[in-house]
Amino acid sequence: MLPLLASSSEQQGAASASDGIDWEVARQRMSMLSQMGFHPFLMPLIMENRDAIGLENEQIKTFRAWRSKNRVPLIHTMNEIIRARAEFQRIALNPKTREEVLYAKQEEIFRLHRKVLKYQLSCRRNILDTFDNEQWDNFRFILTENGYVLDE
């Protein structure tokens, strides 16, 4: 499985002095897993650019609280998806596997994807409730600089 947590050597190298997290590593790893769903992982990008966005300490605390509560369960769910996808591919190549088994396994994967989406939408809501208009404009600029296509 793809480890989503930075190793100690990675953390020592470029970790933010204020939170001990290398947000660049987190963003890279989350982008590798973005194929699991349609909603982007925004928190690493926000924390990496918190000065440019103009986040205040209380807002950073709000985001860290969300992360502390949801990060580990989200990572476990994403690892379950990786495991379930690998298992699906393995059993799909077995001619003795019945179609009903494959449908059931695919439904399990869909259920896990919905669970990840629930976390992502919770994060999105947290962002929408926390940013003011100027911060949202700053973040939209950062998103476009990172290749995201936005609605007007």
Short mmCIF file of C-alpha atoms in Angstrom, two decimals:
data_model
loop_
_atom_site.label_atom_id
_atom_site.label_comp_id
_atom_site.label_asym_id
_atom_site.label_seq_id
_atom_site.Cartn_x
_atom_site.Cartn_y
_atom_site.Cartn_z
CA MET A 1 0.00 0.00 0.00
CA LEU A 2 1.02 3.56 -0.62
CA PRO A 3 2.07 5.14 2.67
CA LEU A 4 0.31 8.47 3.04
CA LEU A 5 2.25 9.61 6.07
CA ALA A 6 5.62 11.25 5.57
CA SER A 7 8.57 9.23 6.78
CA SER A 8 10.67 10.69 9.56
CA SER A 9 13.42 11.66 7.11
CA GLU A 10 10.87 13.38 4.86
CA GLN A 11 9.35 15.16 7.84
CA GLN A 12 12.74 16.40 8.99
CA GLY A 13 13.59 17.74 5.54
CA ALA A 14 10.82 20.14 4.59
CA ALA A 15 8.28 20.04 7.37
CA SER A 16 6.60 23.26 8.27
CA ALA A 17 8.11 24.69 11.43
CA SER A 18 4.67 25.37 12.87
CA ASP A 19 3.00 22.00 12.44
CA GLY A 20 5.67 19.38 11.65
CA ILE A 21 3.94 18.37 8.41
CA ASP A 22 5.59 18.46 5.01
CA TRP A 23 2.57 19.73 3.09
CA GLU A 24 4.34 19.31 -0.26
CA VAL A 25 4.80 15.58 0.40
CA ALA A 26 1.19 15.35 1.59
CA ARG A 27 -0.03 17.11 -1.56
CA GLN A 28 2.04 14.83 -3.82
CA ARG A 29 0.75 11.71 -2.13
CA MET A 30 -2.84 12.91 -2.18
CA SER A 31 -2.56 13.77 -5.88
CA MET A 32 -1.40 10.20 -6.56
CA LEU A 33 -4.59 9.02 -4.89
CA SER A 34 -6.87 11.59 -6.54
CA GLN A 35 -7.84 8.93 -9.06
CA MET A 36 -9.97 7.46 -6.28
CA GLY A 37 -12.54 10.19 -6.54
CA PHE A 38 -13.57 13.31 -8.34
CA HIS A 39 -13.16 15.89 -5.60
CA PRO A 40 -9.63 17.27 -5.20
CA PHE A 41 -7.70 17.11 -1.95
CA LEU A 42 -7.46 20.78 -1.01
CA MET A 43 -6.06 20.93 2.51
CA PRO A 44 -2.39 20.29 1.63
CA LEU A 45 -2.55 23.04 -1.00
CA ILE A 46 -4.19 25.43 1.47
CA MET A 47 -1.69 24.78 4.23
CA GLU A 48 1.25 24.99 1.84
CA ASN A 49 0.00 28.42 0.70
CA ARG A 50 -1.50 29.68 3.97
CA ASP A 51 0.55 32.91 3.92
CA ALA A 52 -0.46 33.76 0.34
CA ILE A 53 -4.10 33.03 1.18
CA GLY A 54 -3.85 35.20 4.29
CA LEU A 55 -4.98 32.65 6.85
CA GLU A 56 -5.22 33.81 10.44
CA ASN A 57 -4.07 31.66 13.37
CA GLU A 58 -7.65 30.80 14.36
CA GLN A 59 -8.41 29.61 10.84
CA ILE A 60 -5.28 27.47 10.82
CA LYS A 61 -6.40 25.98 14.14
CA THR A 62 -9.81 25.22 12.62
CA PHE A 63 -8.20 23.40 9.69
CA ARG A 64 -5.81 21.50 11.96
CA ALA A 65 -8.72 20.43 14.17
CA TRP A 66 -10.55 19.06 11.12
CA ARG A 67 -7.37 17.30 10.03
CA SER A 68 -6.76 15.80 13.48
CA LYS A 69 -10.28 14.42 13.56
CA ASN A 70 -10.53 13.11 9.99
CA ARG A 71 -7.05 12.40 8.62
CA VAL A 72 -6.48 8.89 9.96
CA PRO A 73 -9.98 7.54 9.13
CA LEU A 74 -9.69 9.07 5.64
CA ILE A 75 -6.30 7.45 5.06
CA HIS A 76 -7.62 4.09 6.27
CA THR A 77 -10.56 4.33 3.88
CA MET A 78 -8.28 5.24 0.98
CA ASN A 79 -6.03 2.29 1.81
CA GLU A 80 -9.14 0.07 1.86
CA ILE A 81 -9.93 1.27 -1.67
CA ILE A 82 -6.42 0.40 -2.82
CA ARG A 83 -6.75 -3.05 -1.27
CA ALA A 84 -10.25 -3.62 -2.68
CA ARG A 85 -9.21 -2.53 -6.18
CA ALA A 86 -6.22 -4.87 -6.15
CA GLU A 87 -8.44 -7.71 -4.96
CA PHE A 88 -11.03 -6.92 -7.64
CA GLN A 89 -8.40 -7.07 -10.38
CA ARG A 90 -7.04 -10.34 -8.98
CA ILE A 91 -10.42 -12.10 -8.73
CA ALA A 92 -11.64 -10.66 -12.06
CA LEU A 93 -8.85 -12.59 -13.79
CA ASN A 94 -9.97 -15.87 -12.23
CA PRO A 95 -12.37 -17.61 -14.64
CA LYS A 96 -14.09 -19.31 -11.69
CA THR A 97 -15.18 -15.99 -10.15
CA ARG A 98 -18.91 -15.46 -10.64
CA GLU A 99 -20.19 -12.14 -11.94
CA GLU A 100 -22.26 -11.70 -8.77
CA VAL A 101 -19.04 -11.71 -6.74
CA LEU A 102 -17.54 -9.04 -9.00
CA TYR A 103 -20.68 -6.89 -8.73
CA ALA A 104 -20.58 -7.20 -4.94
CA LYS A 105 -16.88 -6.31 -4.83
CA GLN A 106 -17.50 -3.30 -7.09
CA GLU A 107 -20.34 -2.16 -4.81
CA GLU A 108 -17.93 -2.35 -1.87
CA ILE A 109 -15.50 -0.13 -3.78
CA PHE A 110 -18.30 2.34 -4.60
CA ARG A 111 -19.28 2.41 -0.91
CA LEU A 112 -15.69 3.23 0.04
CA HIS A 113 -15.54 5.96 -2.61
CA ARG A 114 -18.71 7.50 -1.16
CA LYS A 115 -17.08 7.42 2.27
CA VAL A 116 -14.01 9.29 0.93
CA LEU A 117 -16.29 11.79 -0.80
CA LYS A 118 -18.08 12.40 2.50
CA TYR A 119 -14.74 13.36 4.08
CA GLN A 120 -13.83 15.53 1.11
CA LEU A 121 -17.16 17.36 1.19
CA SER A 122 -16.78 17.86 4.92
CA CYS A 123 -13.38 19.43 4.25
CA ARG A 124 -14.89 21.57 1.51
CA ARG A 125 -17.63 22.77 3.86
CA ASN A 126 -14.98 23.60 6.47
CA ILE A 127 -13.11 25.68 3.89
CA LEU A 128 -16.25 27.47 2.68
CA ASP A 129 -17.27 28.27 6.26
CA THR A 130 -13.78 29.48 7.24
CA PHE A 131 -12.55 31.58 4.29
CA ASP A 132 -13.65 35.17 3.81
CA ASN A 133 -14.17 36.55 0.28
CA GLU A 134 -10.62 37.88 -0.07
CA GLN A 135 -9.12 34.56 1.07
CA TRP A 136 -11.36 32.70 -1.36
CA ASP A 137 -10.13 34.95 -4.21
CA ASN A 138 -6.52 34.33 -3.14
CA PHE A 139 -7.15 30.58 -3.05
CA ARG A 140 -8.82 30.63 -6.47
CA PHE A 141 -5.64 32.23 -7.84
CA ILE A 142 -3.53 29.49 -6.22
CA LEU A 143 -5.83 26.83 -7.66
CA THR A 144 -5.45 28.19 -11.19
CA GLU A 145 -1.68 28.42 -10.72
CA ASN A 146 -1.76 24.71 -9.82
CA GLY A 147 -3.67 23.70 -12.95
CA TYR A 148 -7.24 23.62 -11.67
CA VAL A 149 -9.94 24.81 -14.07
CA LEU A 150 -12.51 26.93 -12.24
CA ASP A 151 -15.98 28.20 -13.02
CA GLU A 152 -16.29 31.95 -13.40
#
